PDB file of C-alpha atoms in Angstrom:
ATOM      1  CA  MET E1214     -20.202 -16.370 -24.005  1.00 94.00           C
ATOM      2  CA  GLU E1215     -19.954 -14.768 -20.865  1.00 95.00           C
ATOM      3  CA  VAL E1216     -16.933 -15.557 -18.490  1.00 96.00           C
ATOM      4  CA  ILE E1217     -15.567 -13.848 -15.371  1.00 95.00           C
ATOM      5  CA  LEU E1218     -11.834 -13.026 -15.418  1.00 95.00           C
ATOM      6  CA  VAL E1219      -9.536 -14.263 -13.016  1.00 93.00           C
ATOM      7  CA  GLN E1220      -6.681 -11.780 -13.655  1.00 92.00           C
ATOM      8  CA  ASP E1221      -6.236  -8.589 -15.595  1.00 92.00           C
ATOM      9  CA  ILE E1222      -6.228  -9.306 -19.542  1.00 91.00           C
ATOM     10  CA  LYS E1223      -4.959  -6.665 -21.602  1.00 91.00           C
ATOM     11  CA  LYS E1224      -7.414  -5.113 -24.015  1.00 91.00           C
ATOM     12  CA  LEU E1225     -10.086  -7.367 -22.471  1.00 93.00           C
ATOM     13  CA  GLY E1226     -10.650  -6.436 -18.969  1.00 91.00           C
ATOM     14  CA  GLU E1227      -9.591  -6.317 -15.462  1.00 91.00           C
ATOM     15  CA  LYS E1228      -9.991  -9.095 -12.677  1.00 91.00           C
ATOM     16  CA  ASP E1229     -13.421  -9.957 -11.548  1.00 91.00           C
ATOM     17  CA  ASP E1230     -15.068  -8.496 -14.780  1.00 92.00           C
ATOM     18  CA  ILE E1231     -17.629 -10.253 -16.483  1.00 94.00           C
ATOM     19  CA  VAL E1232     -17.045  -9.929 -20.195  1.00 95.00           C
ATOM     20  CA  THR E1233     -18.594 -11.527 -23.267  1.00 95.00           C
ATOM     21  CA  VAL E1234     -16.241 -13.295 -25.581  1.00 96.00           C
ATOM     22  CA  LYS E1235     -16.526 -15.642 -28.532  1.00 96.00           C
ATOM     23  CA  PRO E1236     -17.101 -18.842 -27.428  1.00 95.00           C
ATOM     24  CA  GLY E1237     -13.783 -20.557 -29.194  1.00 96.00           C
ATOM     25  CA  PHE E1238     -11.813 -17.876 -27.467  1.00 95.00           C
ATOM     26  CA  GLY E1239     -13.530 -18.587 -24.086  1.00 94.00           C
ATOM     27  CA  ARG E1240     -13.125 -22.562 -24.296  1.00 95.00           C
ATOM     28  CA  ASN E1241     -10.158 -22.903 -26.151  1.00 96.00           C
ATOM     29  CA  TYR E1242      -7.694 -20.106 -24.581  1.00 95.00           C
ATOM     30  CA  LEU E1243      -9.288 -18.364 -21.471  1.00 95.00           C
ATOM     31  CA  ILE E1244     -10.854 -21.358 -19.610  1.00 95.00           C
ATOM     32  CA  PRO E1245      -7.927 -23.756 -19.986  1.00 96.00           C
ATOM     33  CA  GLN E1246      -5.463 -21.226 -19.375  1.00 95.00           C
ATOM     34  CA  GLY E1247      -7.032 -20.426 -16.073  1.00 94.00           C
ATOM     35  CA  LEU E1248      -7.527 -16.800 -17.093  1.00 95.00           C
ATOM     36  CA  ALA E1249     -11.499 -16.963 -16.846  1.00 95.00           C
ATOM     37  CA  VAL E1250     -14.279 -18.886 -15.488  1.00 95.00           C
ATOM     38  CA  LEU E1251     -17.427 -19.708 -16.977  1.00 95.00           C
ATOM     39  CA  ALA E1252     -20.076 -17.019 -15.823  1.00 94.00           C
ATOM     40  CA  THR E1253     -22.949 -19.371 -14.318  1.00 94.00           C
ATOM     41  CA  GLU E1254     -25.410 -17.947 -11.923  1.00 95.00           C
ATOM     42  CA  SER E1255     -23.634 -19.620  -9.116  1.00 95.00           C
ATOM     43  CA  ALA E1256     -20.294 -18.182 -10.234  1.00 94.00           C
ATOM     44  CA  LYS E1257     -21.924 -14.652 -10.180  1.00 95.00           C
ATOM     45  CA  LYS E1258     -23.118 -15.186  -6.705  1.00 95.00           C
ATOM     46  CA  VAL E1259     -19.765 -16.057  -5.579  1.00 94.00           C
ATOM     47  CA  LEU E1260     -18.036 -12.994  -7.388  1.00 93.00           C
ATOM     48  CA  ALA E1261     -20.821 -10.700  -5.878  1.00 94.00           C
ATOM     49  CA  GLU E1262     -19.815 -12.069  -2.331  1.00 95.00           C
ATOM     50  CA  ASN E1263     -16.208 -12.177  -2.671  1.00 92.00           C
ATOM     51  CA  ILE E1264     -16.455  -8.412  -4.011  1.00 92.00           C
ATOM     52  CA  ARG E1265     -18.597  -7.470  -1.028  1.00 94.00           C
ATOM     53  CA  GLN E1266     -16.022  -9.013   1.618  1.00 94.00           C
ATOM     54  CA  ALA E1267     -13.172  -7.340  -0.143  1.00 91.00           C
ATOM     55  CA  GLN E1268     -14.692  -3.869  -0.023  1.00 92.00           C
ATOM     56  CA  PHE E1269     -15.429  -4.764   3.670  1.00 94.00           C
ATOM     57  CA  LYS E1270     -11.846  -5.699   4.287  1.00 93.00           C
ATOM     58  CA  GLN E1271     -10.580  -2.584   2.261  1.00 91.00           C
ATOM     59  CA  ASP E1272     -13.217  -0.204   4.288  1.00 92.00           C
ATOM     60  CA  LYS E1273     -11.502  -1.619   7.588  1.00 93.00           C
ATOM     61  CA  ILE E1274      -7.868  -1.164   6.445  1.00 91.00           C
ATOM     62  CA  LYS E1275      -8.672   2.355   5.316  1.00 92.00           C
ATOM     63  CA  LYS E1276     -10.348   3.394   8.859  1.00 93.00           C
ATOM     64  CA  ASP E1277      -7.468   1.984  10.558  1.00 91.00           C
ATOM     65  CA  ALA E1278      -4.989   3.996   8.704  1.00 90.00           C
ATOM     66  CA  THR E1279      -7.154   7.200   9.113  1.00 92.00           C
ATOM     67  CA  GLU E1280      -6.883   6.497  12.737  1.00 92.00           C
ATOM     68  CA  LEU E1281      -3.282   5.881  12.808  1.00 90.00           C
ATOM     69  CA  ALA E1282      -2.756   9.190  10.547  1.00 90.00           C
ATOM     70  CA  ALA E1283      -4.838  11.088  13.029  1.00 91.00           C
ATOM     71  CA  LYS E1284      -2.855   9.885  16.072  1.00 90.00           C
ATOM     72  CA  LEU E1285       0.396  10.785  14.111  1.00 89.00           C
ATOM     73  CA  GLU E1286      -0.445  14.567  13.782  1.00 87.00           C
ATOM     74  CA  GLY E1287       1.296  15.581  16.628  1.00 85.00           C
ATOM     75  CA  VAL E1288       4.271  13.505  16.586  1.00 89.00           C
ATOM     76  CA  LYS E1289       7.812  14.880  16.291  1.00 91.00           C
ATOM     77  CA  LEU E1290      10.673  12.254  16.191  1.00 92.00           C
ATOM     78  CA  THR E1291      14.374  12.685  17.173  1.00 92.00           C
ATOM     79  CA  ILE E1292      16.810  10.794  15.198  1.00 91.00           C
ATOM     80  CA  GLY E1293      20.384  10.590  16.508  1.00 90.00           C
ATOM     81  CA  ALA E1294      23.277  10.053  13.990  1.00 89.00           C
ATOM     82  CA  LYS E1295      27.034  10.589  14.256  1.00 90.00           C
ATOM     83  CA  ALA E1296      28.094  13.735  12.421  1.00 89.00           C
ATOM     84  CA  GLY E1297      31.200  15.428  11.646  1.00 87.00           C
ATOM     85  CA  GLU E1298      31.965  18.901  13.074  1.00 86.00           C
ATOM     86  CA  SER E1299      30.491  20.668   9.851  1.00 87.00           C
ATOM     87  CA  GLY E1300      27.134  19.264  10.747  1.00 86.00           C
ATOM     88  CA  LYS E1301      27.196  16.417   8.015  1.00 90.00           C
ATOM     89  CA  ILE E1302      26.402  12.832   9.135  1.00 90.00           C
ATOM     90  CA  PHE E1303      28.134   9.839   8.204  1.00 88.00           C
ATOM     91  CA  GLY E1304      25.894   7.923   5.835  1.00 85.00           C
ATOM     92  CA  SER E1305      22.195   9.251   5.918  1.00 84.00           C
ATOM     93  CA  VAL E1306      18.921   8.579   8.130  1.00 88.00           C
ATOM     94  CA  ASN E1307      16.879   5.720   6.451  1.00 90.00           C
ATOM     95  CA  SER E1308      13.206   4.588   6.488  1.00 91.00           C
ATOM     96  CA  ILE E1309      14.465   1.871   9.218  1.00 93.00           C
ATOM     97  CA  GLN E1310      15.428   4.397  11.637  1.00 92.00           C
ATOM     98  CA  ILE E1311      12.133   6.379  11.122  1.00 93.00           C
ATOM     99  CA  ALA E1312      10.381   2.868  11.511  1.00 93.00           C
ATOM    100  CA  GLU E1313      12.180   2.138  14.852  1.00 93.00           C
ATOM    101  CA  ALA E1314      11.657   5.524  16.182  1.00 92.00           C
ATOM    102  CA  LEU E1315       7.907   5.400  15.711  1.00 92.00           C
ATOM    103  CA  LYS E1316       7.736   1.861  17.044  1.00 93.00           C
ATOM    104  CA  LYS E1317       9.156   3.493  20.476  1.00 92.00           C
ATOM    105  CA  GLU E1318       6.661   6.142  20.403  1.00 90.00           C
ATOM    106  CA  GLY E1319       4.108   3.289  20.322  1.00 89.00           C
ATOM    107  CA  PHE E1320       3.074   3.443  16.368  1.00 90.00           C
ATOM    108  CA  GLU E1321       3.503   0.274  14.033  1.00 90.00           C
ATOM    109  CA  VAL E1322       4.359   1.700  10.350  1.00 90.00           C
ATOM    110  CA  ASP E1323       6.120  -0.684   7.763  1.00 90.00           C
ATOM    111  CA  ARG E1324       9.347   0.899   6.611  1.00 91.00           C
ATOM    112  CA  ARG E1325       8.473   0.196   3.059  1.00 92.00           C
ATOM    113  CA  ARG E1326       5.887   2.801   3.447  1.00 91.00           C
ATOM    114  CA  ILE E1327       8.080   5.739   4.831  1.00 93.00           C
ATOM    115  CA  THR E1328       9.745   7.979   2.041  1.00 92.00           C
ATOM    116  CA  PHE E1329      11.559  11.107   2.180  1.00 90.00           C
ATOM    117  CA  GLU E1330      11.295  14.292  -0.005  1.00 86.00           C
ATOM    118  CA  ASN E1331      15.122  15.068   0.369  1.00 84.00           C
ATOM    119  CA  ASP E1332      17.470  12.465   1.816  1.00 85.00           C
ATOM    120  CA  PRO E1333      18.550  13.660   5.339  1.00 88.00           C
ATOM    121  CA  LYS E1334      22.346  13.993   5.158  1.00 88.00           C
ATOM    122  CA  VAL E1335      22.940  16.750   7.388  1.00 90.00           C
ATOM    123  CA  ILE E1336      21.912  17.671  10.830  1.00 91.00           C
ATOM    124  CA  GLY E1337      18.528  19.622  10.927  1.00 90.00           C
ATOM    125  CA  GLU E1338      14.906  18.910  10.412  1.00 92.00           C
ATOM    126  CA  TYR E1339      13.041  16.998   7.757  1.00 92.00           C
ATOM    127  CA  LEU E1340       9.533  15.620   6.817  1.00 92.00           C
ATOM    128  CA  ALA E1341       9.257  11.869   6.392  1.00 92.00           C
ATOM    129  CA  ASN E1342       5.928  10.787   4.097  1.00 93.00           C
ATOM    130  CA  LEU E1343       4.222   7.881   5.547  1.00 92.00           C
ATOM    131  CA  ASN E1344       1.878   6.305   2.919  1.00 91.00           C
ATOM    132  CA  LEU E1345      -0.430   4.285   5.101  1.00 88.00           C
ATOM    133  CA  HIS E1346      -3.177   3.569   2.554  1.00 87.00           C
ATOM    134  CA  LYS E1347      -3.389   4.695  -1.119  1.00 85.00           C
ATOM    135  CA  GLU E1348      -6.040   7.493  -0.132  1.00 88.00           C
ATOM    136  CA  VAL E1349      -4.321   8.111   3.325  1.00 89.00           C
ATOM    137  CA  LYS E1350      -1.030   9.950   3.451  1.00 91.00           C
ATOM    138  CA  VAL E1351       0.639  11.670   6.536  1.00 92.00           C
ATOM    139  CA  GLN E1352       3.853  13.692   7.002  1.00 92.00           C
ATOM    140  CA  VAL E1353       5.742  13.259  10.039  1.00 92.00           C
ATOM    141  CA  PRO E1354       8.488  15.793  11.087  1.00 93.00           C
ATOM    142  CA  PHE E1355      11.823  14.443  12.455  1.00 92.00           C
ATOM    143  CA  GLU E1356      14.920  16.103  13.719  1.00 92.00           C
ATOM    144  CA  VAL E1357      18.382  14.709  13.127  1.00 91.00           C
ATOM    145  CA  VAL E1358      20.929  15.538  15.948  1.00 91.00           C
ATOM    146  CA  ALA E1359      24.461  14.647  16.550  1.00 88.00           C
ATOM    147  CA  GLU E1360      25.241  11.819  18.890  1.00 81.00           C
TER     148      GLU E1360
END
């Protein structure tokens, strides 16, 4: 019996895979639990169309991320922070501040996609890692200055 998996199932397959299972397993467990649907000709056509549309959507997202990464190549940010006389800042610079600085420069980047190699806790220059897409990553230099 062939079924199309609706979600990942350990030791059986991943979402949208067409797998062959024993009829009892498919009829009594996978289909009633909503884990799979019967692999009819029409279901296979719908699956192929869904995969094609998802691929098109992913290609567009990747293209947009690549364009944004190219624009971010020459950008250098300056972040102001309150600091003591020794150069140590009160608190640390976080991803929200980097996202706001990028927004002022005209770039829209989600703060959850921004990470640091080492936390900026003193005045100086650092690199922010922007994960724009699973295949597109860019580093943006920024300088922390005393206000």
